[in-house]
Tab-separated table of C-alpha atoms in Angstrom:
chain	number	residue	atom	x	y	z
A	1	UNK	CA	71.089	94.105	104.854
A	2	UNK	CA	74.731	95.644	105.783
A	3	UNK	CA	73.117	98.581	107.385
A	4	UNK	CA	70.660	96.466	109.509
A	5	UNK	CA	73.757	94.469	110.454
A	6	UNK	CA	76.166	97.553	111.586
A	7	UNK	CA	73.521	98.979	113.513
A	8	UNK	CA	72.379	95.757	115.319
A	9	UNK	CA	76.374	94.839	116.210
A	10	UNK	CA	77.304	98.452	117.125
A	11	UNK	CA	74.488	97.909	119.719
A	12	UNK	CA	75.039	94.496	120.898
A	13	UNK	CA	78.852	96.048	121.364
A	14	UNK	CA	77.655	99.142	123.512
A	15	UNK	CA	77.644	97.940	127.042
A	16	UNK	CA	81.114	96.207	126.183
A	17	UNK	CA	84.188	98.613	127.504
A	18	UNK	CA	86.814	95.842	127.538
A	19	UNK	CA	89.174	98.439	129.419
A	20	UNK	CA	88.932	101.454	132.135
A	21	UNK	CA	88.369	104.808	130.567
A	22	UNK	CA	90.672	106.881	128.925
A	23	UNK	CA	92.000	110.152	129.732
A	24	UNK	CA	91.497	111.429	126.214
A	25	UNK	CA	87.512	110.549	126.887
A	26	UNK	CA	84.880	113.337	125.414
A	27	UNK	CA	88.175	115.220	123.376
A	28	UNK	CA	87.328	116.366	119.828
A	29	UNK	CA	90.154	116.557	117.235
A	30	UNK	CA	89.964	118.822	114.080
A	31	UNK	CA	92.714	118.008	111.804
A	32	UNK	CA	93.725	118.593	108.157
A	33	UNK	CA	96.099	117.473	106.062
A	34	UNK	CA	96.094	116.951	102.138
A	35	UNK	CA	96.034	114.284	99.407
A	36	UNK	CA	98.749	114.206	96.385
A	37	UNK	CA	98.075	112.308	93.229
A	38	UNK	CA	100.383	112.441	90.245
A	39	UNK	CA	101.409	110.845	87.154
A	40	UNK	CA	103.812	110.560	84.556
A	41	UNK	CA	101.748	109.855	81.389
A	42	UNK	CA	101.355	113.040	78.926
A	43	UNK	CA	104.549	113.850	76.531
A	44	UNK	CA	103.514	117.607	76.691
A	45	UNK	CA	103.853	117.920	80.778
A	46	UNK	CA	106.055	116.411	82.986
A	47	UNK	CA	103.458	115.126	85.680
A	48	UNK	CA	99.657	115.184	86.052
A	49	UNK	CA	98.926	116.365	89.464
A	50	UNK	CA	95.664	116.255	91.768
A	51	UNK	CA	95.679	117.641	95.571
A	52	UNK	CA	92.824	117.372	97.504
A	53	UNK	CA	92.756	119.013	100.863
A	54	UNK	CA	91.387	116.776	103.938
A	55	UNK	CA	89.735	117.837	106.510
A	56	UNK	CA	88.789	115.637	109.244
A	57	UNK	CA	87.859	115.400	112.900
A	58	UNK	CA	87.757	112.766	115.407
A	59	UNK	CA	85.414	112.557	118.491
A	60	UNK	CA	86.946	110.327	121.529
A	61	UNK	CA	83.530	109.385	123.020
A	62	UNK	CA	85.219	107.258	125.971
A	63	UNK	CA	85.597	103.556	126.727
A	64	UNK	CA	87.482	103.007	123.302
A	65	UNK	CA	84.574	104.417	121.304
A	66	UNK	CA	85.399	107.230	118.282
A	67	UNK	CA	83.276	108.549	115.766
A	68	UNK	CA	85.460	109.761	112.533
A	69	UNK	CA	84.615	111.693	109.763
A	70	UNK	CA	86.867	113.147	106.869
A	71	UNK	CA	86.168	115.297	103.580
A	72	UNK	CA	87.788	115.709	100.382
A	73	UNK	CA	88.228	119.551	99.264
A	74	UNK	CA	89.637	119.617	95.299
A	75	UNK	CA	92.154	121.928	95.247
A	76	UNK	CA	94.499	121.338	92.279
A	77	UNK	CA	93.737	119.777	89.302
A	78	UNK	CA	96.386	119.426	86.574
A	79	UNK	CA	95.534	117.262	83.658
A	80	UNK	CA	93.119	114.566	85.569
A	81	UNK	CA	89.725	114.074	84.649
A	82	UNK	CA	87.007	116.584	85.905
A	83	UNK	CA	85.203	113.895	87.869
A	84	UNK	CA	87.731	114.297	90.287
A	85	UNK	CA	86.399	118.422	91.017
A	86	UNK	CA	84.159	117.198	93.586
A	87	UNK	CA	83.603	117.820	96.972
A	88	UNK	CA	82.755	114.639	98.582
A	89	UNK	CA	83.050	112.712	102.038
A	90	UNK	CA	84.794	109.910	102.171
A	91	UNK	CA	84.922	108.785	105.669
A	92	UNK	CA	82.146	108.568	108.418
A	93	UNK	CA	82.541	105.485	111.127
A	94	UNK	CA	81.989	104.639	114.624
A	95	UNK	CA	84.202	102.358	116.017
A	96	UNK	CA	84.610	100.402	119.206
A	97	UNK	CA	87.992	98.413	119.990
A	98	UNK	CA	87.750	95.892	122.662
A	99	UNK	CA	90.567	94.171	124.421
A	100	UNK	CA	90.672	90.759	126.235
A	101	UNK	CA	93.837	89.844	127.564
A	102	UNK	CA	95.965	88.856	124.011
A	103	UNK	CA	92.821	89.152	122.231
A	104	UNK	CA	92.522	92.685	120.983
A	105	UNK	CA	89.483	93.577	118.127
A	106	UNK	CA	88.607	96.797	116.435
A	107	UNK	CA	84.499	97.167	115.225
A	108	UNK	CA	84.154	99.883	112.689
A	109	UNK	CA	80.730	100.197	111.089
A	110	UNK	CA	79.503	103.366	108.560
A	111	UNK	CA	81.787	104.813	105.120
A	112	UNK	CA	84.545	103.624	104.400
A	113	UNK	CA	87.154	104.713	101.759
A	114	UNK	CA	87.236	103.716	98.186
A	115	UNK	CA	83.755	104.641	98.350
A	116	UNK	CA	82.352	101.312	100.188
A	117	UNK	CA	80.084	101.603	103.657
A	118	UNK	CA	79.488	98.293	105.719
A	119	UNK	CA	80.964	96.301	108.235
A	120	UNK	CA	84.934	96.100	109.211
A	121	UNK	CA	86.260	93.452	111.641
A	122	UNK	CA	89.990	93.748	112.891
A	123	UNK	CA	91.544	91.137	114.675
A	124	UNK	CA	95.335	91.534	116.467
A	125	UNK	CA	97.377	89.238	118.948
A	126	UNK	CA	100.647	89.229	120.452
A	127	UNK	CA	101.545	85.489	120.710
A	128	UNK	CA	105.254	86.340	121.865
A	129	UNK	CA	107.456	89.600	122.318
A	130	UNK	CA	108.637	88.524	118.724
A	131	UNK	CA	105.134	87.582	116.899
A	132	UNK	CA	101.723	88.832	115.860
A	133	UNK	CA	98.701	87.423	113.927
A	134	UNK	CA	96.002	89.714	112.618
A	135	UNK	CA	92.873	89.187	110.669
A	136	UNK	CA	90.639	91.247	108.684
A	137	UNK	CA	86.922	90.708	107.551
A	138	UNK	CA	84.922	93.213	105.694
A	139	UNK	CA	81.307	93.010	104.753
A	140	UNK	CA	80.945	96.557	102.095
A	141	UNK	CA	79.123	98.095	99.191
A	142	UNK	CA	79.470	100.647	97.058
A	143	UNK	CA	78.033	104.377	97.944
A	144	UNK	CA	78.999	107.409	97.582
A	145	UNK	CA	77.682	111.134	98.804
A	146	UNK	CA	78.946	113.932	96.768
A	147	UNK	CA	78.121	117.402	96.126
A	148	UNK	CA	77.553	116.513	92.571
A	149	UNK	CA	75.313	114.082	90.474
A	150	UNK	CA	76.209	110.915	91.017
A	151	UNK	CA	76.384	110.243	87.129
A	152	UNK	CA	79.870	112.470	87.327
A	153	UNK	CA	81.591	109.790	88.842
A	154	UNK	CA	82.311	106.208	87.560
A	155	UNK	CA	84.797	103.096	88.417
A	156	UNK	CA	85.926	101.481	85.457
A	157	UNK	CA	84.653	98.303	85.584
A	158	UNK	CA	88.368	95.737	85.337
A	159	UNK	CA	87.509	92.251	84.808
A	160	UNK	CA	89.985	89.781	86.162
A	161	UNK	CA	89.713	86.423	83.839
A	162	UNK	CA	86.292	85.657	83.366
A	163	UNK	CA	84.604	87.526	85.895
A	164	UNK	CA	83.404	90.477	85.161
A	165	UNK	CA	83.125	92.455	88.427
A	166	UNK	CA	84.575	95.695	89.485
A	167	UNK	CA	85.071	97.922	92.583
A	168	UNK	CA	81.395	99.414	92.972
A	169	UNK	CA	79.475	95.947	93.105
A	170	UNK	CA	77.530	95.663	96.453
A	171	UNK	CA	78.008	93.354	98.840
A	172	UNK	CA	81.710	92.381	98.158
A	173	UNK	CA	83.547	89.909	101.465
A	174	UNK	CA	86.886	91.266	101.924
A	175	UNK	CA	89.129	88.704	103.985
A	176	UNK	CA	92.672	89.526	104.970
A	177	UNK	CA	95.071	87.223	107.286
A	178	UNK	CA	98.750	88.138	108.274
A	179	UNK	CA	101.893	87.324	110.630
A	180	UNK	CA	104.316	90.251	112.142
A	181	UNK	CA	107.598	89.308	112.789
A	182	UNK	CA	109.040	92.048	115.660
A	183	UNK	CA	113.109	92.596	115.455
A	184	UNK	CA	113.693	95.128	118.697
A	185	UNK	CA	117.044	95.977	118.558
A	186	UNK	CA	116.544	97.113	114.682
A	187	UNK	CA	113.096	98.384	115.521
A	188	UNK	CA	112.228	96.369	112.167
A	189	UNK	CA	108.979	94.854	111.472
A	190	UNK	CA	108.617	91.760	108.560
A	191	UNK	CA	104.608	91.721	107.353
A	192	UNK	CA	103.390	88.320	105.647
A	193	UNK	CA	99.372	89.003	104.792
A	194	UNK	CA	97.113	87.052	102.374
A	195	UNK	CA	94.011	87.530	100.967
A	196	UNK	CA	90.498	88.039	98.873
A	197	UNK	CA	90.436	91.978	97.841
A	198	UNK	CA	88.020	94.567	97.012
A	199	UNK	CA	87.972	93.074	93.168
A	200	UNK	CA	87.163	89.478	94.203
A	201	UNK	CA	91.479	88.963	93.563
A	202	UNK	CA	93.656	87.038	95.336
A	203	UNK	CA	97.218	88.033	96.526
A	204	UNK	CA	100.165	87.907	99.185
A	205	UNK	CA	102.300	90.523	100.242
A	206	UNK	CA	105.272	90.613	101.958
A	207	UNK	CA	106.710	93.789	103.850
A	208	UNK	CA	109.416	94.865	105.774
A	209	UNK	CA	109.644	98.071	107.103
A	210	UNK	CA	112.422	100.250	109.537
A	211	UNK	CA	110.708	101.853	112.064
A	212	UNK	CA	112.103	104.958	113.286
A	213	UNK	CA	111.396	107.670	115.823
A	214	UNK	CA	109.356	109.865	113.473
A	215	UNK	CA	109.091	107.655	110.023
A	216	UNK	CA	108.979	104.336	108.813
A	217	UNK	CA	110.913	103.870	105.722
A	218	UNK	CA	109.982	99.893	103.859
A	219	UNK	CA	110.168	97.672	101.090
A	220	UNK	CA	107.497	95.442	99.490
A	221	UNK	CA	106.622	92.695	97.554
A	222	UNK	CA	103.557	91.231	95.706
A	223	UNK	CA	102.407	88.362	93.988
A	224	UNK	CA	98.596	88.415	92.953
A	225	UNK	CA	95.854	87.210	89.950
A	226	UNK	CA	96.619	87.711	86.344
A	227	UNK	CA	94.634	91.131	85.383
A	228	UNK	CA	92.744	91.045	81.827
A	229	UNK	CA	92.563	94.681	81.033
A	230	UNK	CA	93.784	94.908	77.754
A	231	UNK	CA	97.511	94.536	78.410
A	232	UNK	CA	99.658	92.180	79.134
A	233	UNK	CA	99.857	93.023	83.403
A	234	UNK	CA	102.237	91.193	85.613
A	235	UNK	CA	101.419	89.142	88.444
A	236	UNK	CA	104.000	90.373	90.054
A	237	UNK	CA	104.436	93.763	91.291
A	238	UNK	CA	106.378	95.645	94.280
A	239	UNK	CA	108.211	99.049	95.540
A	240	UNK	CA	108.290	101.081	98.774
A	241	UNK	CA	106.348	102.962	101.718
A	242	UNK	CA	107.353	106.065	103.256
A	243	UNK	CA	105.271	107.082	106.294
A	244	UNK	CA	106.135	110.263	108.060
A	245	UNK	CA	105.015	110.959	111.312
A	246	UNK	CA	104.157	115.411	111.046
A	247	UNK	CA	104.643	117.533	114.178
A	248	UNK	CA	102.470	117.429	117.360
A	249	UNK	CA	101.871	120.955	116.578
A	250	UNK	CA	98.430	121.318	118.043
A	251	UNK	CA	96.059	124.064	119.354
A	252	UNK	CA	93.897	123.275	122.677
A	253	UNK	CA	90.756	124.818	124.558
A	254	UNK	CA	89.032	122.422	127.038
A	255	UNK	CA	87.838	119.440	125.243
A	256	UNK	CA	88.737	120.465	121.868
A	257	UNK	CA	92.181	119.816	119.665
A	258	UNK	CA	93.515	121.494	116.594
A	259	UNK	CA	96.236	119.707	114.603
A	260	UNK	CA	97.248	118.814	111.248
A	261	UNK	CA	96.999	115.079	110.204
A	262	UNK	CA	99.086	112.549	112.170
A	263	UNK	CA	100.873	111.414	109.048
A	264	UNK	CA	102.453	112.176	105.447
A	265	UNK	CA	102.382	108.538	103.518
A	266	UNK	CA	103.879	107.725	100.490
A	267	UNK	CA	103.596	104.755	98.416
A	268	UNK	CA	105.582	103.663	94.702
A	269	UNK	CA	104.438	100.277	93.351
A	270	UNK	CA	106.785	99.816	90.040
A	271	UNK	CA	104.512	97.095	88.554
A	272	UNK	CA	100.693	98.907	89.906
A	273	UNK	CA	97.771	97.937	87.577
A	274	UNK	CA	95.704	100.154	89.863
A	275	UNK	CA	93.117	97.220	90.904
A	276	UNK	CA	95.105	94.444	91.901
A	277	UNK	CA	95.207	93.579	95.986
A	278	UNK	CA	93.129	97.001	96.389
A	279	UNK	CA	91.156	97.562	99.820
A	280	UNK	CA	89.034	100.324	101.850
A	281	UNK	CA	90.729	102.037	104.870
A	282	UNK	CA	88.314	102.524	107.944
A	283	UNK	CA	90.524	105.684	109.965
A	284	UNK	CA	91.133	109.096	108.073
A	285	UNK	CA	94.798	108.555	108.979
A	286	UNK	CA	95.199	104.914	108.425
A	287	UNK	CA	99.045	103.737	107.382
A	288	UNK	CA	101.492	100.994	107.700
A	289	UNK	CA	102.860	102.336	110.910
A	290	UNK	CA	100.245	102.693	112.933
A	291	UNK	CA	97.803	99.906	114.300
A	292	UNK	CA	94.761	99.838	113.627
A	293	UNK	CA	93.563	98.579	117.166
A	294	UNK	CA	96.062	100.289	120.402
A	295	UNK	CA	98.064	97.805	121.156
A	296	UNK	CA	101.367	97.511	123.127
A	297	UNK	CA	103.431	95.625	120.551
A	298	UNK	CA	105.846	96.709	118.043
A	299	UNK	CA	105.223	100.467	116.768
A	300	UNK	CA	102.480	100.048	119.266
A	301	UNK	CA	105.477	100.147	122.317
A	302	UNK	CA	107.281	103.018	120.051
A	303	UNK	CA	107.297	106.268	121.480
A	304	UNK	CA	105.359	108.939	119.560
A	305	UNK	CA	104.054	105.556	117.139
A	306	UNK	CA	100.570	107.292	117.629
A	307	UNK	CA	99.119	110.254	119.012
């Protein structure tokens, strides 16, 4: 049913251009950057540590269409499971964005990450210089393609309360709604977003973030469901983002573009029980400072906010 539905929007959306066509129209980007996991939890070693290297490439097909694709290459693995020593894609979209007026919308339909493929709706308006609502809507289930048996790889199945549900369920609604508040002269965005996550939990978050020319540097806050996984989890949680924007460095020849990812994000939650408020991303370079639709608000209005 989800893949009868991307396919028959995706179409319905085709003859829809919603804006004049862009100079980077037909231009292929090849990028890579990598992945860092680690851990403090073994007395014998100071950190566990996993780095995956991520290829990824991005075709600009004109008209606000792009067609995405990323792949995770294991490259170091230091004390996490062996499940994790597999090759495996984790992103393959086509998006549209469309703009009317205030009204600007973002289509993405194909795999997702966290290992979910469906339907992703994004929703972004500038009601003054000062404020912007968004909304999010995602229709997903659980797949995966691998270059291993699918039996080497597992979510553990958290139940929150009573229900007993847990990331790789099909069919999961995802709803997300938010307000931006835009400070210019500090260049300082506050986030307020609610909403029903990937494990059927509610939760609010609250974010403000300093925007500067190459990084965003912010501080967050979180109040979701009580977790019953076998300790005593907070409901509370919160920490900091650090997005760094890498160098333009990039190699050119016609229609084709060779760079390294956009972006270097880091996240500490001091309170994470690894589940709670968890959602997919829909762009191999997704992050808290850039938009997921173009808009000219905020970071949006920023120079070098986006490539």
């Amino acid at each position: 049913m989800i893949k009868q539905t991307i396919i028959a929007l995706l179409c319905f959306l085709a003859p829809l251009t919603g804006q004049a066509q862009s100079p980077d129209a037909g231009t292929v980007e090849v990028f890579a950057g990598a992945e860092l996991n680690y851990a403090d939890v073994n007395f014998l070693r100071l950190y566990n540590v996993l780095v995956n290297v991520t290829p990824g490439v991005k075709w600009h097909l004109g008209h606000d269409w792009l067609v995405a694709g990323q792949l995770f290459l294991p490259a170091v693995n230091y004390g996490y499971d062996n499940k994790h020593n597999i090759v495996r894609l984790t992103n393959a979209t086509l998006a549209k964005q469309l703009h009317f007026g205030r009204q600007h919308f973002k289509l993405t339909g194909g795999l997702f990450g966290r290992d979910r493929y469906g339907l992703d709706l994004r929703w972004m308006m500038p009601a003054t210089d000062w404020l912007m609502l968004e909304a999010q809507v995602g229709y997903t289930g659980a797949w995966r393609l691998a270059a291993a048996d699918a039996l080497d790889w597992t979510w553990d199945a958290y139940p929150i309360e009573t229900k007993a549900v847990n990331f790789d369920a099909p069919d999961r609604l995802t709803a997300i709604v938010g307000a931006n508040v835009w400070l210019s002269p500090w260049n300082t965005q506050f986030r307020l977003t609610a909403g029903r996550y990937l494990n059927l939990d509610y939760g609010t978050e609250l974010q403000v973030m300093r925007h500067f020319r190459g990084c965003s540097v912010g501080l967050f806050a979180q109040l979701h469901e009580k977790q019953s996984v076998g300790r005593r989890y907070p409901t509370e949680a919160g920490g900091f983002r650090v997005v760094v924007c890498l160098p333009d460095w990039h190699w050119t020849s016609g229609k084709l573009k060779v760079r390294p990812a956009s972006n270097f994000r880091l996240t500490y939650n001091a309170q994470a029980d690894g589940i709670s408020m968890q959602n997919y991303t829909t762009d191999p370079e997704e992050n808290e400072r850039d938009y997921p639709v173009r808009i000219p608000w905020g970071t949006g209005s920023m120079t070098h906010a986006t490539r």
